[in-house]
mmCIF file of C-alpha atoms in Angstrom:
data_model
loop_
_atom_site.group_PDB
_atom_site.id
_atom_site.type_symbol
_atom_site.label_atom_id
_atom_site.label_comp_id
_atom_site.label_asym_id
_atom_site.label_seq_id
_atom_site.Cartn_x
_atom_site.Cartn_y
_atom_site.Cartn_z
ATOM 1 C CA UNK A 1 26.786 39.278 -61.398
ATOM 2 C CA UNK A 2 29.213 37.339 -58.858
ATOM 3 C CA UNK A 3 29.962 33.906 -59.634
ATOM 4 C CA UNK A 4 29.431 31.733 -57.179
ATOM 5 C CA UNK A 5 32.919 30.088 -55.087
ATOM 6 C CA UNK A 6 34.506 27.124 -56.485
ATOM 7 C CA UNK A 7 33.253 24.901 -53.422
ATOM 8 C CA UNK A 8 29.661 25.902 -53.984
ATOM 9 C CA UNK A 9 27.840 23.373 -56.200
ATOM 10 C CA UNK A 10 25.336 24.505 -58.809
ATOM 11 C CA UNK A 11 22.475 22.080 -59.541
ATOM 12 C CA UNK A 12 21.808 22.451 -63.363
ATOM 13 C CA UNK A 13 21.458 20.655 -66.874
ATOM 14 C CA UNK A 14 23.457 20.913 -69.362
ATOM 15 C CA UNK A 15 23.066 24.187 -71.627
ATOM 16 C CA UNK A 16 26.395 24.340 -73.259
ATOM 17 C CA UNK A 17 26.615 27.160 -76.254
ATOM 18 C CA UNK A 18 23.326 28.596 -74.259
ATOM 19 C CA UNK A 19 23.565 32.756 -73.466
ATOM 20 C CA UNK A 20 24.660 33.299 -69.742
ATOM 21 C CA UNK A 21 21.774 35.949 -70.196
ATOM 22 C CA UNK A 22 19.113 33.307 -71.037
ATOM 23 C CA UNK A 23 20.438 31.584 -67.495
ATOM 24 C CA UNK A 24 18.482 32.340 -64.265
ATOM 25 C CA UNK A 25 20.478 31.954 -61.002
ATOM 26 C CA UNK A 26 18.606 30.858 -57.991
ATOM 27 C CA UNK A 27 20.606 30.823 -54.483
ATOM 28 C CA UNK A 28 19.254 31.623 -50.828
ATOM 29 C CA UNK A 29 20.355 34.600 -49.564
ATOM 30 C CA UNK A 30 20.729 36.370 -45.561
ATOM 31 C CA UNK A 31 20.086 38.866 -43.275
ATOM 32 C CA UNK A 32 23.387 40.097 -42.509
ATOM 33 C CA UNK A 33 22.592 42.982 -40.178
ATOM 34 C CA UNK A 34 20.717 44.428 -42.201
ATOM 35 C CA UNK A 35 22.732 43.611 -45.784
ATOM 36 C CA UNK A 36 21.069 41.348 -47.745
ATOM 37 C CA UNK A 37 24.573 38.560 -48.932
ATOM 38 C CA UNK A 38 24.584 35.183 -50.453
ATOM 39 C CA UNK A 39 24.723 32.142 -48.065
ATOM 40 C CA UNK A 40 27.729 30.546 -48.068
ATOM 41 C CA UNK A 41 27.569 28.220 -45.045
ATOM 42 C CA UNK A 42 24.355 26.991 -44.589
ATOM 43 C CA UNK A 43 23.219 26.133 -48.168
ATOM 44 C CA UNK A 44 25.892 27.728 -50.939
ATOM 45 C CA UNK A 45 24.219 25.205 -53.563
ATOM 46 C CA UNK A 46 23.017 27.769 -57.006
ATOM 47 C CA UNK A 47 20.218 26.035 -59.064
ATOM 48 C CA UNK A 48 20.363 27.622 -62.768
ATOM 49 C CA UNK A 49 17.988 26.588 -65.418
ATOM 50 C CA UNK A 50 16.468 28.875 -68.441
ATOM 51 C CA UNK A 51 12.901 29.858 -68.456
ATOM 52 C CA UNK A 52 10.402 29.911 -70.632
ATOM 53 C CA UNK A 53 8.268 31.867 -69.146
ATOM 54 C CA UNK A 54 9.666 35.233 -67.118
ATOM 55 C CA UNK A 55 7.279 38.003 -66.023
ATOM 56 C CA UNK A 56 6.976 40.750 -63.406
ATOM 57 C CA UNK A 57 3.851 42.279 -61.886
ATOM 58 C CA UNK A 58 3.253 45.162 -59.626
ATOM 59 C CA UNK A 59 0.172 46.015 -58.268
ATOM 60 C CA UNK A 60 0.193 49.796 -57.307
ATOM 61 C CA UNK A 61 -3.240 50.417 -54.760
ATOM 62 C CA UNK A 62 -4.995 53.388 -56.199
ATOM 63 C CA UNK A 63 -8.312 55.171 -54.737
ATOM 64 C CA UNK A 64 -10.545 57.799 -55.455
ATOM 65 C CA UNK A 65 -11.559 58.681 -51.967
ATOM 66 C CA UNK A 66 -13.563 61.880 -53.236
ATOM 67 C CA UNK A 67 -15.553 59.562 -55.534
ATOM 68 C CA UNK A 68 -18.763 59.871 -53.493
ATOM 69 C CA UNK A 69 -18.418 63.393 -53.000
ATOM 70 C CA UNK A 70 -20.544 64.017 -56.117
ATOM 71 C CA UNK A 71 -24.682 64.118 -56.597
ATOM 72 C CA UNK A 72 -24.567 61.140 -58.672
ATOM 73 C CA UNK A 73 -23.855 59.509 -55.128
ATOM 74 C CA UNK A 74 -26.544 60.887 -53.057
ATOM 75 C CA UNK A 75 -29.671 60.610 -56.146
ATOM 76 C CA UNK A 76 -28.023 58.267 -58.795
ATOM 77 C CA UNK A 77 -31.166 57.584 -60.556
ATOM 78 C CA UNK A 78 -32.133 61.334 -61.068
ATOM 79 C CA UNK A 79 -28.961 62.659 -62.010
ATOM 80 C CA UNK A 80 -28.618 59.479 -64.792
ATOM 81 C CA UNK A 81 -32.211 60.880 -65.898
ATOM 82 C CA UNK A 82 -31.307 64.350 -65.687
ATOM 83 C CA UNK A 83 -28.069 63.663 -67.749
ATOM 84 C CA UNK A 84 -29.108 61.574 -70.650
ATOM 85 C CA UNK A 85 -32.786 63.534 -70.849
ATOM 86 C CA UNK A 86 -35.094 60.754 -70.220
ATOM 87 C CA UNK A 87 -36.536 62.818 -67.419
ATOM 88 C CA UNK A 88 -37.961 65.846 -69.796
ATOM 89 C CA UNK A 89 -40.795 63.513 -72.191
ATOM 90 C CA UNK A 90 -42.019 62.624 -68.358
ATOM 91 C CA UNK A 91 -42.477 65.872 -67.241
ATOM 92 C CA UNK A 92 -44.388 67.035 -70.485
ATOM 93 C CA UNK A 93 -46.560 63.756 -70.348
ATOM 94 C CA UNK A 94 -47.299 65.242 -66.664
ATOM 95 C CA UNK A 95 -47.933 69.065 -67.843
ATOM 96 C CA UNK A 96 -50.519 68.196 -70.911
ATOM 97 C CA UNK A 97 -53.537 68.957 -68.554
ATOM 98 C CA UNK A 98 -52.565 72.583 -68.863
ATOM 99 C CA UNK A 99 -54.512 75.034 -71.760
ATOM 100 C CA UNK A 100 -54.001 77.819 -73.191
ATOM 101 C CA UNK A 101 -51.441 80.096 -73.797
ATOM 102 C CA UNK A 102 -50.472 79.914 -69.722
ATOM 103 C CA UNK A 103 -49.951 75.659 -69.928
ATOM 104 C CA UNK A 104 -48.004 75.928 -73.220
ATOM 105 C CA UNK A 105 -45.507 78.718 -71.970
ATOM 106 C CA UNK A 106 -45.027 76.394 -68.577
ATOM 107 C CA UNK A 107 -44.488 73.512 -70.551
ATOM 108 C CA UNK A 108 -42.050 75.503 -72.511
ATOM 109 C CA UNK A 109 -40.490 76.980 -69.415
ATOM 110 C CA UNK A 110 -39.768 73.146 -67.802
ATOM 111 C CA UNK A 111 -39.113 71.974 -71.410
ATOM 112 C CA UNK A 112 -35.642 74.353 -71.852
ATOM 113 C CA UNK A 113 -34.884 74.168 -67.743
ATOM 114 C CA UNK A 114 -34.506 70.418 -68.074
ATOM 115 C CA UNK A 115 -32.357 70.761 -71.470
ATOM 116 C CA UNK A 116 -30.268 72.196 -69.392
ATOM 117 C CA UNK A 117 -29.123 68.966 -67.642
ATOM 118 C CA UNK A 118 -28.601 67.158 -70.965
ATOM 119 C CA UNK A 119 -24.883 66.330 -71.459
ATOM 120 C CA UNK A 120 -23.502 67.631 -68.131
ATOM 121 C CA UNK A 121 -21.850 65.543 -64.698
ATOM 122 C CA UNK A 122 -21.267 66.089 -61.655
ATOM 123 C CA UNK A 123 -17.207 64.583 -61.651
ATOM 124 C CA UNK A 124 -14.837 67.133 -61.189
ATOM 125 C CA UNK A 125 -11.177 66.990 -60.835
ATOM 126 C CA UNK A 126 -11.263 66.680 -57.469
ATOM 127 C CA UNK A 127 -13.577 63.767 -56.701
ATOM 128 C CA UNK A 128 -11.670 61.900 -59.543
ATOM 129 C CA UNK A 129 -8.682 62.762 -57.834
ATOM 130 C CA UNK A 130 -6.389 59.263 -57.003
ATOM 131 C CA UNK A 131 -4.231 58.960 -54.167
ATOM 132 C CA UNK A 132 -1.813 56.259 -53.191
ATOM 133 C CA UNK A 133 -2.841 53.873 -50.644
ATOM 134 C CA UNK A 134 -0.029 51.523 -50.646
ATOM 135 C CA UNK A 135 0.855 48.185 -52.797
ATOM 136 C CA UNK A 136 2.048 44.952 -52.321
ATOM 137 C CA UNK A 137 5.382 42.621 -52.717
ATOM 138 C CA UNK A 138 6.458 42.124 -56.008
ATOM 139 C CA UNK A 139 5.760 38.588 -57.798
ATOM 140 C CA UNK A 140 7.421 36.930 -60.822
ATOM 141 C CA UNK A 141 5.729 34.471 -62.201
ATOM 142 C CA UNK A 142 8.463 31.749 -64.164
ATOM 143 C CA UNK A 143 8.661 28.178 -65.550
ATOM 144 C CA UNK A 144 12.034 27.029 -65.289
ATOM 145 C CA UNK A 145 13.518 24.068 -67.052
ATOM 146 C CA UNK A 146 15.315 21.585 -66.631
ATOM 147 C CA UNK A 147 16.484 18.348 -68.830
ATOM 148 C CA UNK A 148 18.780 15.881 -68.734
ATOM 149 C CA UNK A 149 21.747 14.808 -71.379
ATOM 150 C CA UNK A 150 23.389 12.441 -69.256
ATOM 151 C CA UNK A 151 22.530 12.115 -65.308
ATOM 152 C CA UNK A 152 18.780 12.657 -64.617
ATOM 153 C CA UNK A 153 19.784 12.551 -61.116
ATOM 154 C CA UNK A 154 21.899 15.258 -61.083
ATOM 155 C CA UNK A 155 20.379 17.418 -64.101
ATOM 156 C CA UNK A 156 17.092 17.106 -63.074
ATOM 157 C CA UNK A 157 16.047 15.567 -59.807
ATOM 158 C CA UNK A 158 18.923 17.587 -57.390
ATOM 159 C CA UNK A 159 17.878 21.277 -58.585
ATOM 160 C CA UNK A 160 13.803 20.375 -58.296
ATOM 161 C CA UNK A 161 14.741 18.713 -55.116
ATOM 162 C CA UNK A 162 16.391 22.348 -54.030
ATOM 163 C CA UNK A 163 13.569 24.362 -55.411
ATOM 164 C CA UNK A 164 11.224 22.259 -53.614
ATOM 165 C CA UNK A 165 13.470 22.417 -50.387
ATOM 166 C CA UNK A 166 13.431 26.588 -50.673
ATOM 167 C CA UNK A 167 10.355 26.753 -51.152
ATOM 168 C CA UNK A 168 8.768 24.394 -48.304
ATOM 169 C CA UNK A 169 9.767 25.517 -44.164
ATOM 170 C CA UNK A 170 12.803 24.636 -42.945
ATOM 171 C CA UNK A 171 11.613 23.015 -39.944
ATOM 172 C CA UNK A 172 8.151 22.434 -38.593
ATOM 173 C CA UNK A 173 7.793 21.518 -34.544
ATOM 174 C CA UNK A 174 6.364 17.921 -33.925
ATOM 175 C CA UNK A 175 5.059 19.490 -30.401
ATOM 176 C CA UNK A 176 1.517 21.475 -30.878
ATOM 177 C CA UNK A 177 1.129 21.656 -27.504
ATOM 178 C CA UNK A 178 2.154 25.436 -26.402
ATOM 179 C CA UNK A 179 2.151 24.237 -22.511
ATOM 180 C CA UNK A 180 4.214 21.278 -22.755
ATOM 181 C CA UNK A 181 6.593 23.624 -24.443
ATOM 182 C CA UNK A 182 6.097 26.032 -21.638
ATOM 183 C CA UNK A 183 6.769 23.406 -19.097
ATOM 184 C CA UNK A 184 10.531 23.014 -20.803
ATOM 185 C CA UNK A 185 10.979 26.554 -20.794
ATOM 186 C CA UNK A 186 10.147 26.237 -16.940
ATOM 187 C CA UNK A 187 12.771 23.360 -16.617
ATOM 188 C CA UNK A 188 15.176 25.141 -18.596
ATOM 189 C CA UNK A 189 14.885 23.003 -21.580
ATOM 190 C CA UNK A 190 13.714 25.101 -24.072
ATOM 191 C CA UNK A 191 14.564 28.830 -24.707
ATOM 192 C CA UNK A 192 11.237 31.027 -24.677
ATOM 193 C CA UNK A 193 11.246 32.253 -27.991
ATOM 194 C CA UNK A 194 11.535 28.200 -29.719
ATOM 195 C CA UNK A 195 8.477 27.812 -26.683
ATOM 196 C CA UNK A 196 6.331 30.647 -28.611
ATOM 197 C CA UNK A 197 7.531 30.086 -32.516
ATOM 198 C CA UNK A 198 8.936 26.626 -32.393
ATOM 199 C CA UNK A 199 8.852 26.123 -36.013
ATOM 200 C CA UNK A 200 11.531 27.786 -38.872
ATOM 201 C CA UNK A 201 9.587 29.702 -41.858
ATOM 202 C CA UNK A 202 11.565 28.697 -45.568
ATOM 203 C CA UNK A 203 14.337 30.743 -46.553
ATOM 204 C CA UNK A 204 14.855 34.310 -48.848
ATOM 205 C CA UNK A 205 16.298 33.457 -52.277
ATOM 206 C CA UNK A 206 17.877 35.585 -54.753
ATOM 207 C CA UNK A 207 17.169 35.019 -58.677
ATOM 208 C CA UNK A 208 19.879 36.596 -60.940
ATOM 209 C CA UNK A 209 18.636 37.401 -64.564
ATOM 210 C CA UNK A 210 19.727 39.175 -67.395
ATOM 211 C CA UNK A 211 22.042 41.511 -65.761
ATOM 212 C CA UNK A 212 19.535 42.236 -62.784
ATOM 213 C CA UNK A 213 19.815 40.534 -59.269
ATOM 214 C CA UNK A 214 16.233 40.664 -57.144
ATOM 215 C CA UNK A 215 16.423 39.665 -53.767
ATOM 216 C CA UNK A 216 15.435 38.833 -51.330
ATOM 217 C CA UNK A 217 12.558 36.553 -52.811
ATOM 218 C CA UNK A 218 9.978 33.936 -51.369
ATOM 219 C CA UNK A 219 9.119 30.913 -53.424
ATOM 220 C CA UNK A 220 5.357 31.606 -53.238
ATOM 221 C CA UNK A 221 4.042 28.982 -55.160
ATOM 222 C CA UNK A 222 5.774 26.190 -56.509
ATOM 223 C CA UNK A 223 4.389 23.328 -59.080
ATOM 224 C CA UNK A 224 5.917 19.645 -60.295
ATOM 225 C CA UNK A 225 4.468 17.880 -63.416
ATOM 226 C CA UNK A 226 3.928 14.376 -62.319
ATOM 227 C CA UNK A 227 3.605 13.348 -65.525
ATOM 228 C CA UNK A 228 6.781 14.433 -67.178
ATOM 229 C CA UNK A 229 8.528 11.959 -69.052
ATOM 230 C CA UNK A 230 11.020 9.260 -66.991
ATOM 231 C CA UNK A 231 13.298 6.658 -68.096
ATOM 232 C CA UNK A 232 13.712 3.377 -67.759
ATOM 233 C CA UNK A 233 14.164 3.773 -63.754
ATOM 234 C CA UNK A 234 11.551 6.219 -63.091
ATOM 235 C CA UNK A 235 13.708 8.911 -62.655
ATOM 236 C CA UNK A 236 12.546 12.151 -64.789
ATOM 237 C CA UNK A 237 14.335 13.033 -67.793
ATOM 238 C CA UNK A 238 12.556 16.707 -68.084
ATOM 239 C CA UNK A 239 10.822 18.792 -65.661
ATOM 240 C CA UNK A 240 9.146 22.387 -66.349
ATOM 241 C CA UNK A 241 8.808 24.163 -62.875
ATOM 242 C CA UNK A 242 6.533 27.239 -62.889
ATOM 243 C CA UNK A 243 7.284 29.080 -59.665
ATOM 244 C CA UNK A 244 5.445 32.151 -58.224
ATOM 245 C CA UNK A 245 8.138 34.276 -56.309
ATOM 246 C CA UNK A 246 7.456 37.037 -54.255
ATOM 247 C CA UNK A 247 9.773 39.862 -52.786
ATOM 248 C CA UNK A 248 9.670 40.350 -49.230
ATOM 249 C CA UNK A 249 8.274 43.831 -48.928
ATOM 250 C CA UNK A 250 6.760 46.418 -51.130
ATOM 251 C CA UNK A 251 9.774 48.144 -53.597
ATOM 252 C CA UNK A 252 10.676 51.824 -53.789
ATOM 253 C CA UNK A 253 13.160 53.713 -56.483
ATOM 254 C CA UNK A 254 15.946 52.540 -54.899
ATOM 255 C CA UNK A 255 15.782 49.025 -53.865
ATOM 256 C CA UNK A 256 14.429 48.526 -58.023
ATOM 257 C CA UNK A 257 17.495 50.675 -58.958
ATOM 258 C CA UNK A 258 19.521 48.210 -56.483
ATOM 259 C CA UNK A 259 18.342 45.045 -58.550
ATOM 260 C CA UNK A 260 20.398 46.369 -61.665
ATOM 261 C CA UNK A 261 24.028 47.062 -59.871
ATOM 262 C CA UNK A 262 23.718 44.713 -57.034
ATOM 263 C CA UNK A 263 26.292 42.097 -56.909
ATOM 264 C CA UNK A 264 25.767 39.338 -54.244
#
């Protein structure tokens, strides 16, 4: 992992004698044609804070298309009565108005063609056959932490200020109206692009973590305990922040085997 420059401030508590490892980076990262780099001149600022909570989830999208390809799809009732037998005490119930040797040798006859359903299915390999029908974005759910020794300001307010400024748009247009925009365009006021998407979505982060860099992130959902514990000015003293973030697109080998070496 890079270190950040000497100029860049990093919003944190204390953690002296705490394992860099046990440290989570956070820092808003850019498109730079097409390479993904840390932002130096915009926002450089790095929040780090451990967390107590740090998990990953993928969710791969599976599907059996062949699934209804099978009997049990077209008669489900008969083929479950076939299968588990119920279906033969019926039909013998139905044959007793035969006699003689003729009705006992047809009951027979149904009896052992019916045993011959007991125990068997219609699945095969092939309509239990999966395929791969896409997946979605990546999403680590944390709780980071933060405390304050000294400053509560600056150990504890400033980083869940930054969070909370990452996570929320950068800018959202006061003007709804799409035609007054228009009419700027028209006078030359306005480029047509701010006149169609005035507003600015929030930024791509980066979280570094135990020897692994993932980027670029979105702070999907973020939370702030209101009733954390303040001082004597209302300013909080400790803050747990459980974040959802999300990464951008869907992964493949190589952008997971980029998180490991990747050095922003």
């Amino acid at each position: 992992m890079t270190a950040p420059s000497l100029d860049a401030p990093v919003l944190s508590s204390k953690w002296d004698g705490l394992s860099p490892h046990l440290l989570a980076h956070f820092f808003e990262v850019d498109n730079d044609n097409g390479a993904w780099k840390r932002t130096s001149k915009t926002d450089p600022a790095t929040v780090v804070a451990p967390l107590t909570e740090a998990s990953m989830e993928a969710s791969l999208n599976w599907q059996s298309p062949f699934e209804q390809s099978g009997p049990e799809s077209k008669a489900p009732a008969l083929m479950a009565m076939l299968q588990s037998g119920v279906l033969q005490p019926i039909v013998e119930a139905a044959s007793m108005g035969g006699t003689g040797a003729d009705g006992a040798a047809a009951q027979k006859k149904s009896g052992d063609f019916l045993k011959q359903f007991e125990g068997r299915t219609g699945i095969t390999l092939l309509n239990s056959t999966q395929v791969f029908n896409g997946m979605q974005p990546v999403k680590f759910q944390v709780v980071a932490v933060f405390r304050a020794w000294s400053d509560p300001v600056k150990e504890v307010e400033e980083p869940v200020a930054k969070l909370m400024e990452w996570a929320l748009p950068a800018e959202l247009s006061k003007d709804g109206s799409v035609l007054a925009r228009l009419a700027k365009t028209v006078k030359g006021d306005m480029a047509y692009v701010e006149a169609l998407m005035p507003s600015r979505a929030p930024v791509r982060i980066a979280m570094q973590y135990k020897g692994r860099t993932y980027f670029p992130l979105v702070i999907e959902n973020i939370g702030q305990p209101l009733n954390a514990p303040v001082d004597r000015s209302g300013r909080f003293v400790e803050q747990l922040i459980p974040m959802t973030l999300c990464t951008l697109t869907a992964l493949d080998r190589g952008i997971w085997a980029n998180f490991k070496t990747a050095a922003l």
